[in-house]
Amino acid sequence: MSDGTMESALEKGYEPHEVEKKWYEFWETEGLFAAQETSDRPGYAIVIPPPNVTGVLHMGHALNNTMQDVLCRYRRSRGDNVLWMPGTDHAGIATQNVVEKKLAAEGTNREALGRDKFIEAVWQWREKYGSAIINQLKRLGASCDWNRERFTMDEGLSRAVRKVFVELYEAGLIYRGQYIINWCPRCNTALSDLEVEHEETAGRLYHIRYPLIDGSGYLVVATTRPETMLGDTAVAVNPEDERYGSMTAGQVELPLTGRRIPVIRDNYVDMSFGTGALKVTPAHDPNDFEICGRHHLDIVRVIGNDGKMTDDAGPGYAGLDRYDCRRKVVADLEAKGLLEKIDEHNHSVGHCYRCKDVVEPNLSKQWFVKVKPLAQEAIAAVEDGRTRILPETWTKTYFEWMYNIRDWCISRQIWWGHQIPAWTCGGCEEVVVAMEAPVVCPACGGKELVQETDVLDTWFSSALWPFSTMGWPDEAALLKTFYPTSVLVTGFDILFFWVARMMMMGLYFMKDVPFKEVYVHALVRDEYGKKMSKSKGNVIDPLEVIEKYGTDAFRFTLAAFAAMGRDIKLSEARVEGYRHFINKLWNAARFALMHIQTHQEPIDRDRISLPDRWILSRLSRVTTQTAEAIDSYRFNDAAGALYKFVWHEFCDWYLEAAKPALNGKNGDGPQQATRTVLWRIFHDTLILLHPFIPFVTEELWHKLPGTDGSIMKAAFPEGADTGAEVVVDPEAETQMTLLVDIITAIRNIRGEMNIAPSLALNATIQSAHEDIRSSITANGDLISNLARLGTLTVNPPGERQKSAATALFEGGTIYVSLAGVIDFSQEAKRLEKELDKVAKDLETTAKKLENRDFMDKAPEHVIEKVRASYDVLREKQQKLSHNLERIKSLQEN
RNA sequence: GGGCGGGUAGCUCAGUUGGGAGAGCAUCGGCCUUACAAGCCGAGGGUCACAGGUUCAAGCCCUGUUCCGCCUACCA
């Protein structure tokens, strides 16, 4: 390209929006996200944690999917056949609530519609809005294999659900029974234990007198929920409790009801709590239910599924709301003088994780999964390393939960979901569990078979996700190629809901773990944002951030802060900071492309300069670092290493150092050699950066001469493995460090002494080492350029310079002539400061060397290091004090 | 009640076998130096929560204290 065209080729600043749109469409049309069903390349698979169809992209999704995308794009560059399986979750309760709200706004409700019409309405809703989150993932740059997108209610996945249900039922691992479950009166359904959120609440402890029937007094019980007393069927005390040892009456009168209930003895009762007497309400408390089982008590259900008191609550209470009833019971007891006292009492109250209403423990007939046997396998698989959980700290949590796991209530009394494949015969009440609706009852031949109306817990179908999405129960090619998947990337909030259950189901039905690794990342908590930014209390919407700063800046920010096992607190200012980085890269490209207008290869290592050798060496190191960091999920390390390399090594030092050569000031040979290096660095750096910032790298890739097609097809630079072009060069690094130190020291003098940057300085460098002198001489132009020197003289140590500021570097002394600009007091101050620092360091170093224990016990290389630094410091100190004296004497003149 | 994580610069946080305390942002000073003022050059700033212990040596290992956050639980 001839001059002038470059300006039009690259805008002055990076504008993300059109670029992002253009390349995402390009990737999709080119089919670059597609996995091969079979391939001789190694398979690498990730299944996406399916977002709810009702969802909108929040910070948690953004982080989670950025990480997965980094991994997938990186593995593709390493040559793997990558499958990133996308999809969405039907999210039973959540979606039903959303659609019900919509119906309410339209003046109707699901009962009015009926089940079939309602489900149809949900599907319609899903058609219309269900792809919102998918489109948002695309804006994030997610390179999922969209042609394989799945939905938990797809026919294929539904078939997998039925198959699993039937098999578990036949194996005796699914059963149905009357138990205390968590009931949400708002959502009108049972919930699993996990779906209940406990919250510490300030409540009251009511002490109620239950009159003994022999008239000898009262038994005082304490409760936080007085309304449940209407359903009491016993009072329990601990058999060891001496307070009640001599009690003769075997019964008490249950106030307000006129019923008589027994006093029983049970070890469960904690003597130290309250009065040591426990009212037993089997229908509304899980512990009481168990006690009831042991003592064969009656069960009286006084609270209905709607949260209102049942007829069994008795006249005056039946039909009341549970909280109104509480007030009335308290008032009535008070009136009868049976309320002894009310204490303040903190206890935790369960809330529905969907609607936040207070959950009611209630007696109900539900379906359960017997999870203990499944959990055993899931524990073993992590113990023996078939699945590795990272960071390791979560392993313990996983075990803890698995060991204490309780049966899983899987039936939900809602309409949206997988209807339980169980039918009851109207004739003989036989229960038939089958994949498809039976035509006749196998027991009596009756034809009146009614299907169970309940649907399954949403998490039941998500538990099958890693294999149901790949075509199970058919023998699909995908399963062969990609199961077990390579890694699951997820937040710890769904470790139990989802990960643990996938482990159990995967092991049971696939006879193998669903994933070899689980990477548990930090959480940007709370979709309402409160915990995202404690101090400011505001939400940050990822889409707004993308709109404002571009996807790449946002992604890079997330990666840069994704340190293992720590929450991310995100602020806009931080994204803005990384947008600067994207722009820096962009501008570096503008510059580089001015000088590499055609494909530049190969590198002639005999003709390249020191900075060329140095940056190639640094590239080699950062390549290794990036690979190692991504391989071990240290995204922040990878991002940090790349940031430092691009900005502070490539831009700050290499490009500045290379300018003279590139501008042709040093003749044609160096110019051409440097162009080849510049090309190589840029080429490889784009590939390294691509997983993190896919859009800008793709854009620049197409501007770089000599590249073909998408950067997504480019191979990860393998460093020394692939040839001689990229290798670590320690000698170049040492020499470059020397030059950088010298230049920085001179700049420091300029800055500290307020010498205008435009003023060229004259400097003399003295060193006793010949190799250092020759190295400096050989790169004199470089130093002069970057430190803005007029003249540079290099000598062995000799006469001290007059009227000069001094600086020390490892290996010699720099004198910067201050003729004309001298400010002696300024220089004296600077030297004193420096001297102070050296004196302090020297003191601690000396102390170590005088310490006999240290000298005796520390390893040799540590002692050597300390000795060497002592010598250096000592020499520094001497030189500095001499110079200080000289400056002071000059100052006096 | 049980468990886990955290307390490092003004802010947000790195710190991988124990061996000279770091980054980004913010602050201060100087620069419109021909890729970039979304930039360049330089500077200041920390009793690594507190108290003990192990060690020649502790931000890092051990014990205790304290503050914050989270997970979990069948304390009526």
PDB file of N, CA and C in Angstrom, chain A residues 1 69 112 277 395 579 609 638 685 708 838 842 869:
ATOM      1  N   MET A   1       0.830  -1.194   0.000  1.00  0.00           N
ATOM      2  CA  MET A   1       0.000   0.000   0.000  1.00  0.00           C
ATOM      3  C   MET A   1       0.869   1.251   0.000  1.00  0.00           C
ATOM      4  N   ASP A  69     -15.610 -19.281  26.449  1.00  0.00           N
ATOM      5  CA  ASP A  69     -15.222 -18.882  25.103  1.00  0.00           C
ATOM      6  C   ASP A  69     -13.703 -18.783  24.980  1.00  0.00           C
ATOM      7  N   ALA A 112     -58.302 -20.443  34.004  1.00  0.00           N
ATOM      8  CA  ALA A 112     -59.305 -20.120  32.992  1.00  0.00           C
ATOM      9  C   ALA A 112     -58.934 -20.727  31.641  1.00  0.00           C
ATOM     10  N   ALA A 277     -40.393 -28.846  76.928  1.00  0.00           N
ATOM     11  CA  ALA A 277     -41.596 -29.519  76.430  1.00  0.00           C
ATOM     12  C   ALA A 277     -41.871 -29.054  75.008  1.00  0.00           C
ATOM     13  N   THR A 395     -13.933 -29.012  46.510  1.00  0.00           N
ATOM     14  CA  THR A 395     -14.037 -30.456  46.646  1.00  0.00           C
ATOM     15  C   THR A 395     -14.626 -30.810  48.001  1.00  0.00           C
ATOM     16  N   ARG A 579     -10.429  -0.676  28.077  1.00  0.00           N
ATOM     17  CA  ARG A 579     -10.711  -0.180  26.740  1.00  0.00           C
ATOM     18  C   ARG A 579      -9.475   0.557  26.224  1.00  0.00           C
ATOM     19  N   SER A 609      18.618  -6.735  15.167  1.00  0.00           N
ATOM     20  CA  SER A 609      19.244  -5.949  16.223  1.00  0.00           C
ATOM     21  C   SER A 609      18.943  -6.530  17.600  1.00  0.00           C
ATOM     22  N   ALA A 638      -2.970 -15.012  32.507  1.00  0.00           N
ATOM     23  CA  ALA A 638      -2.803 -14.921  31.059  1.00  0.00           C
ATOM     24  C   ALA A 638      -3.058 -13.493  30.588  1.00  0.00           C
ATOM     25  N   THR A 685       1.138 -12.259  18.419  1.00  0.00           N
ATOM     26  CA  THR A 685       0.439 -11.607  19.518  1.00  0.00           C
ATOM     27  C   THR A 685      -1.076 -11.615  19.282  1.00  0.00           C
ATOM     28  N   ASP A 708      -4.394 -15.359   5.934  1.00  0.00           N
ATOM     29  CA  ASP A 708      -5.393 -15.913   5.038  1.00  0.00           C
ATOM     30  C   ASP A 708      -6.601 -16.359   5.831  1.00  0.00           C
ATOM     31  N   VAL A 838      19.767   3.370  49.850  1.00  0.00           N
ATOM     32  CA  VAL A 838      20.864   2.408  49.811  1.00  0.00           C
ATOM     33  C   VAL A 838      21.320   2.049  51.220  1.00  0.00           C
ATOM     34  N   LEU A 842      21.400  -1.596  52.774  1.00  0.00           N
ATOM     35  CA  LEU A 842      22.711  -2.100  53.180  1.00  0.00           C
ATOM     36  C   LEU A 842      22.666  -2.623  54.607  1.00  0.00           C
ATOM     37  N   SER A 869      24.488  -8.874  46.562  1.00  0.00           N
ATOM     38  CA  SER A 869      23.761  -7.617  46.658  1.00  0.00           C
ATOM     39  C   SER A 869      24.436  -6.701  47.684  1.00  0.00           C
TER      40      SER A 869
END
